[in-house]
Amino acid sequence: MSTSFASSPRETYHHGDLRAALLDVAEALLDEGGPEAVSLREAARRTGVSPTAAYRHFADKESMQAALAVRGFDAFAAALAEAASSDPDEPLSAMGQAYVRFAVTRPGRFRLMFGTAVSERERHPELKAAVERASVGFRGAVGSSESSDKVLAMLRAWSMIHGLAQLVIDGMLPGYDPELLARAVTTKK
Amino acid sequence: MSTSFASSPRETYHHGDLRAALLDVAEALLDEGGPEAVSLREAARRTGVSPTAAYRHFADKESMQAALAVRGFDAFAAALAEAASSDPDEPLSAMGQAYVRFAVTRPGRFRLMFGTAVSERERHPELKAAVERASVGFRGAVGSSESSDKVLAMLRAWSMIHGLAQLVIDGMLPGYDPELLARAVTTKK
């Protein structure tokens, strides 16, 4: 299927490969400049394909951002699950540290996942599904019961660690080690 | 000092009044479209003055955003203080509800205050001072002691309520009443 002596780099991509390549480049844009820096045209340019080729995979900037958020939530779910299994005695504390580490390592990705860049989550069912996958692990670590006490404990834990991560990446807690803070707030006194 | 038969609306402003008028209009832009919608030119246009007149008060967009954030933090401090004094038995819960109400009522303002719009807080000493004023009330409600237990309790409470507010305005907790959530997470079980 590949064309020898291709006159343009676009010829070297199979359909699915180009989508992945565009998302790889878009992730770099996200890391560099945050959600607003994601651009279909710039992703196409850096990938070496025409804007038209990129628009075959993503209808618009928001669709590309949604696809990046899906990737983000899947990576997030994997990081939380790995953390929980690494410390069966204190899964919540391990997940809390992983949560903050995830945000601090690539704040642009974190802002995209939780911010307004993907303004209408309802329009992106694949994103809704990814959010659900990520929250399953979090709920599991707090307790699978649906009793109101457990639900409240989950909400408290999620709010606390999410707020800590957000305050850290927004520069509201300068001078502290983010993961030490995460350990401190999540460890039972 | 006022000019009769002024040929342009700009003549009707004293220096300090124009600054306040520009900020009032910029706050409306913030409410309409979030931090990115703040524009010196558009604020000047809506106020009926020239861009040059607006630039006499704000060096650039970031300076205007910083001034809006200062206003935001001062309003925030007042709202938290009022809440704490309205419920001396459970000041933390009252402040938690006020915190979330503040975010939900005008999310653009909240995002500006805590987000990256004012990218280098160190460059705006008046903003740093406003943040400090707002946090004094919060610390007071949790306990003025500087013992590490108290500091940790404060960090937990702040993270929790900030995270809840952020999750609510980011649409991660649809279908719940934000203030009921705030009361639930801040009330001792």
XYZ file of C-alpha atoms in Angstrom:
378
model
C 0.000 0.000 0.000
C 2.930 2.360 0.485
C 4.022 4.506 -2.412
C 7.641 4.596 -3.431
C 9.104 7.940 -4.366
C 6.241 9.703 -2.606
C 6.135 13.326 -3.624
C 4.818 14.470 -0.253
C 5.146 13.182 3.300
C 1.393 12.679 3.500
C 1.763 9.631 1.261
C 3.698 7.817 3.929
C 0.779 7.589 6.374
C -1.933 5.005 6.546
C -5.229 6.441 7.711
C -5.032 5.371 11.380
C -1.340 6.144 11.599
C -1.877 9.732 10.519
C -4.538 10.242 13.175
C -2.115 8.984 15.834
C 0.729 11.076 14.417
C -1.426 14.215 14.475
C -2.390 13.537 18.083
C 1.247 12.998 19.058
C 2.137 16.385 17.615
C -0.942 18.026 19.134
C 0.123 16.692 22.537
C 3.425 18.473 22.126
C 1.548 21.700 21.318
C -0.550 21.146 24.445
C 2.567 20.703 26.569
C 4.135 23.815 25.084
C 1.257 26.259 25.316
C -1.751 24.731 27.034
C -5.176 23.902 25.598
C -5.406 27.091 23.534
C -2.197 26.210 21.682
C -3.754 23.099 20.139
C -4.183 23.848 16.437
C -5.200 21.536 13.613
C -3.237 23.583 11.083
C -0.079 23.620 13.165
C -0.397 19.902 13.903
C -0.745 19.271 10.158
C 2.248 21.471 9.404
C 4.487 19.735 11.939
C 3.339 16.313 10.775
C 4.130 17.288 7.208
C 0.631 16.873 5.808
C -1.873 19.309 4.356
C -4.583 20.874 6.554
C -7.110 19.047 4.373
C -5.561 15.709 5.287
C -5.821 16.641 8.982
C -9.455 17.695 8.636
C -10.245 14.206 7.385
C -9.551 13.004 10.932
C -10.821 15.891 13.044
C -13.802 18.055 12.151
C -12.445 21.014 14.078
C -10.143 22.102 16.884
C -12.619 21.005 19.540
C -12.723 17.467 18.108
C -8.946 17.291 18.278
C -8.993 18.599 21.849
C -11.620 16.005 22.761
C -9.451 13.233 21.315
C -6.496 14.525 23.344
C -8.652 14.580 26.470
C -9.663 10.950 25.832
C -5.985 10.015 25.627
C -5.379 12.014 28.780
C -8.100 10.312 30.797
C -6.955 6.867 29.657
C -3.380 7.645 30.733
C -4.789 9.068 33.969
C -6.799 5.910 34.688
C -3.716 3.772 34.055
C -1.566 5.924 36.360
C -4.141 5.807 39.168
C -4.636 2.053 38.836
C -0.893 1.430 38.886
C -0.505 3.609 41.972
C -3.352 1.876 43.819
C -1.930 -1.578 43.123
C 1.552 -0.477 44.175
C 0.366 0.297 47.703
C -2.535 -1.964 48.743
C -2.369 -0.709 52.338
C -2.869 2.942 51.472
C -4.255 2.974 47.938
C -5.884 6.352 48.417
C -2.649 8.032 49.416
C -0.763 6.398 46.545
C -3.446 7.501 44.103
C -3.431 11.001 45.531
C 0.282 11.305 44.912
C -0.129 9.894 41.407
C -2.981 12.344 40.766
C -0.865 15.353 41.693
C 2.170 13.993 39.845
C 0.032 13.598 36.719
C -1.094 17.230 36.925
C 2.335 18.640 37.689
C 4.148 16.652 35.007
C 1.986 17.942 32.172
C -0.269 20.767 33.380
C -1.468 21.587 29.856
C -2.918 18.104 29.519
C -4.518 18.315 32.968
C -6.058 21.714 32.151
C -7.413 20.369 28.898
C -8.966 17.325 30.568
C -10.740 19.279 33.292
C -11.105 22.729 31.805
C -13.459 24.397 29.389
C -11.462 23.666 26.231
C -13.858 20.865 25.410
C -16.848 23.001 26.107
C -19.613 20.527 25.575
C -18.615 17.164 26.913
C -22.053 15.818 26.006
C -21.167 16.226 22.331
C -18.256 13.802 22.723
C -19.546 10.423 23.929
C -16.068 8.897 23.649
C -14.815 11.521 26.113
C -17.677 10.867 28.512
C -16.781 7.171 28.404
C -13.111 7.910 29.100
C -14.027 10.072 32.123
C -16.166 7.233 33.402
C -13.319 4.719 32.998
C -10.987 6.981 34.962
C -13.430 7.508 37.810
C -14.112 3.803 38.247
C -10.613 3.232 39.602
C -10.892 6.168 41.947
C -14.226 4.964 43.298
C -12.880 1.446 43.719
C -10.057 2.653 45.944
C -12.414 4.563 48.243
C -14.902 1.715 48.479
C -17.337 0.175 46.085
C -20.370 0.522 48.335
C -22.945 3.017 47.211
C -23.847 4.007 50.781
C -24.084 7.756 51.211
C -21.149 7.749 53.647
C -18.920 6.198 51.019
C -20.138 8.536 48.314
C -19.423 11.494 50.564
C -15.970 10.111 51.427
C -15.254 9.770 47.727
C -16.395 13.282 46.981
C -14.232 14.644 49.789
C -11.167 12.708 48.660
C -11.616 13.621 45.009
C -12.262 17.295 45.758
C -9.274 17.492 48.076
C -6.761 15.942 45.739
C -8.134 17.702 42.678
C -8.032 21.036 44.471
C -4.480 20.406 45.646
C -3.377 19.533 42.109
C -5.072 22.638 40.721
C -3.633 24.957 43.390
C -0.156 23.563 42.715
C -0.248 24.015 38.933
C -1.778 27.480 39.366
C 1.197 28.522 41.494
C -0.823 29.036 44.689
C 1.447 26.815 46.786
C 4.935 27.882 45.754
C 7.930 26.431 47.501
C 6.406 23.102 48.480
C 7.075 19.693 47.001
C 3.786 18.727 45.334
C 4.030 15.015 46.063
C 4.908 15.586 49.712
C 1.829 17.798 49.987
C -0.256 15.065 48.348
C 1.061 12.479 50.785
C 0.434 14.760 53.744
C -3.193 15.568 52.921
C -4.114 11.978 52.036
C -2.457 10.230 54.966
C -4.646 9.551 57.968
C -3.268 11.464 60.908
C -13.061 70.474 35.515
C -15.753 68.985 33.293
C -16.105 70.191 29.755
C -19.479 71.283 28.518
C -20.481 70.255 25.019
C -17.806 67.560 25.050
C -17.207 66.277 21.564
C -16.460 62.755 22.760
C -17.559 60.667 25.757
C -13.953 60.410 26.935
C -14.141 64.015 28.128
C -16.670 63.062 30.756
C -14.246 60.926 32.788
C -11.865 61.983 35.492
C -8.712 59.911 35.561
C -9.660 57.564 38.412
C -13.241 57.268 37.230
C -12.180 56.073 33.809
C -10.025 53.369 35.329
C -12.989 52.141 37.373
C -15.319 52.395 34.369
C -12.925 50.341 32.225
C -12.706 47.692 34.925
C -16.503 47.549 35.247
C -16.779 46.891 31.530
C -13.892 44.419 31.576
C -15.682 42.502 34.326
C -18.668 42.160 32.042
C -16.367 40.792 29.307
C -14.951 38.353 31.845
C -18.429 37.151 32.792
C -19.399 36.764 29.154
C -16.385 34.911 27.818
C -13.905 34.061 30.550
C -10.368 35.389 31.068
C -9.454 35.243 27.378
C -12.337 37.572 26.493
C -10.833 40.445 28.488
C -9.668 43.005 25.930
C -8.378 46.521 26.459
C -9.638 47.622 23.045
C -13.091 46.192 23.565
C -13.287 47.681 27.072
C -12.318 51.067 25.608
C -14.901 50.719 22.847
C -17.712 49.850 25.246
C -16.704 52.629 27.617
C -16.722 55.066 24.705
C -13.079 56.109 24.939
C -10.142 55.650 22.611
C -7.746 52.719 23.039
C -5.047 55.304 23.782
C -7.051 56.581 26.751
C -7.382 53.012 28.060
C -3.658 52.354 27.664
C -2.993 55.288 29.973
C -4.433 53.127 32.784
C -3.295 49.641 31.801
C -0.012 48.851 30.090
C -1.424 45.737 28.468
C -4.087 43.053 28.699
C -2.246 41.257 31.495
C -2.227 44.419 33.628
C -5.968 44.760 33.170
C -6.462 41.086 34.060
C -4.300 41.558 37.158
C -6.426 44.530 38.245
C -9.561 42.418 37.750
C -8.023 39.622 39.807
C -7.266 42.100 42.608
C -10.916 43.163 42.605
C -11.914 39.507 42.568
C -9.778 38.568 45.551
C -11.023 41.553 47.547
C -14.641 40.591 46.839
C -13.721 36.999 47.701
C -12.192 38.012 51.045
C -15.302 40.031 51.876
C -17.613 37.143 50.978
C -15.616 34.656 53.072
C -15.435 37.017 56.057
C -19.161 37.694 55.909
C -19.903 33.965 55.739
C -17.634 33.168 58.678
C -19.222 35.830 60.875
C -22.728 34.689 59.906
C -22.135 31.250 61.421
C -19.694 31.403 64.365
C -20.402 27.762 65.281
C -19.406 26.354 61.907
C -17.388 29.089 60.202
C -15.563 26.627 57.988
C -18.748 25.163 56.570
C -20.225 28.620 56.004
C -17.049 29.734 54.240
C -16.994 26.564 52.172
C -20.485 27.267 50.895
C -19.570 30.902 50.216
C -16.422 29.758 48.380
C -18.364 27.496 46.036
C -21.144 30.084 45.589
C -18.506 32.638 44.611
C -17.094 30.307 41.947
C -20.446 29.216 40.581
C -21.924 32.717 40.415
C -19.157 34.098 38.207
C -16.899 31.292 36.970
C -14.995 33.586 34.600
C -13.857 35.687 37.522
C -12.906 32.598 39.533
C -10.914 31.175 36.594
C -9.120 34.480 36.169
C -8.211 34.671 39.856
C -6.786 31.178 40.075
C -5.832 30.407 36.493
C -2.915 31.183 34.262
C -4.344 34.375 32.757
C -2.123 36.411 35.030
C 0.876 34.344 34.192
C 3.433 35.908 36.446
C 1.888 36.817 39.754
C 5.286 37.982 40.981
C 5.132 40.850 38.489
C 1.981 42.185 40.145
C 2.687 42.988 43.809
C -0.817 44.432 44.272
C -2.219 41.053 43.231
C 0.060 39.184 45.599
C -1.152 41.448 48.401
C -4.802 40.810 47.497
C -4.246 37.040 47.548
C -2.670 37.390 50.968
C -5.632 39.414 52.280
C -8.043 36.748 51.067
C -6.121 33.893 52.627
C -5.887 35.569 56.029
C -9.623 35.109 56.599
C -9.486 31.506 55.520
C -6.596 30.756 57.844
C -8.325 32.547 60.704
C -11.374 30.312 60.420
C -9.307 27.138 60.533
C -7.191 28.307 63.434
C -4.526 30.904 63.825
C -1.934 28.577 65.347
C 1.039 27.806 63.183
C 1.329 24.244 64.487
C 1.847 21.741 61.702
C -1.479 20.060 62.498
C -3.312 23.321 61.926
C -1.398 24.067 58.755
C -2.240 20.626 57.439
C -5.898 21.045 58.410
C -5.953 24.341 56.547
C -4.353 22.835 53.467
C -6.864 19.978 53.494
C -9.845 22.304 53.895
C -8.640 24.719 51.226
C -7.787 21.955 48.758
C -11.122 20.264 49.323
C -13.302 23.287 48.851
C -11.223 24.658 45.985
C -11.328 21.306 44.228
C -15.084 21.055 44.724
C -15.596 24.545 43.301
C -13.379 23.738 40.323
C -15.046 20.395 39.616
C -18.466 22.073 39.751
C -17.630 24.893 37.331
C -15.872 22.429 35.023
C -19.069 20.386 34.778
C -17.646 17.282 36.463
C -20.465 17.056 39.020
C -23.577 17.628 36.931
C -26.982 17.329 38.522
C -25.987 18.270 42.067
C -26.705 21.470 43.920
C -23.260 23.068 44.409
C -24.007 24.600 47.793
C -25.487 21.382 49.156
C -22.301 19.608 48.060
C -20.231 22.285 49.791
C -22.213 21.897 52.996
C -21.921 18.110 52.862
C -18.155 17.963 52.410
C -17.434 20.641 55.041
C -19.788 19.397 57.762
C -18.249 17.139 60.339
C -19.913 13.755 60.106
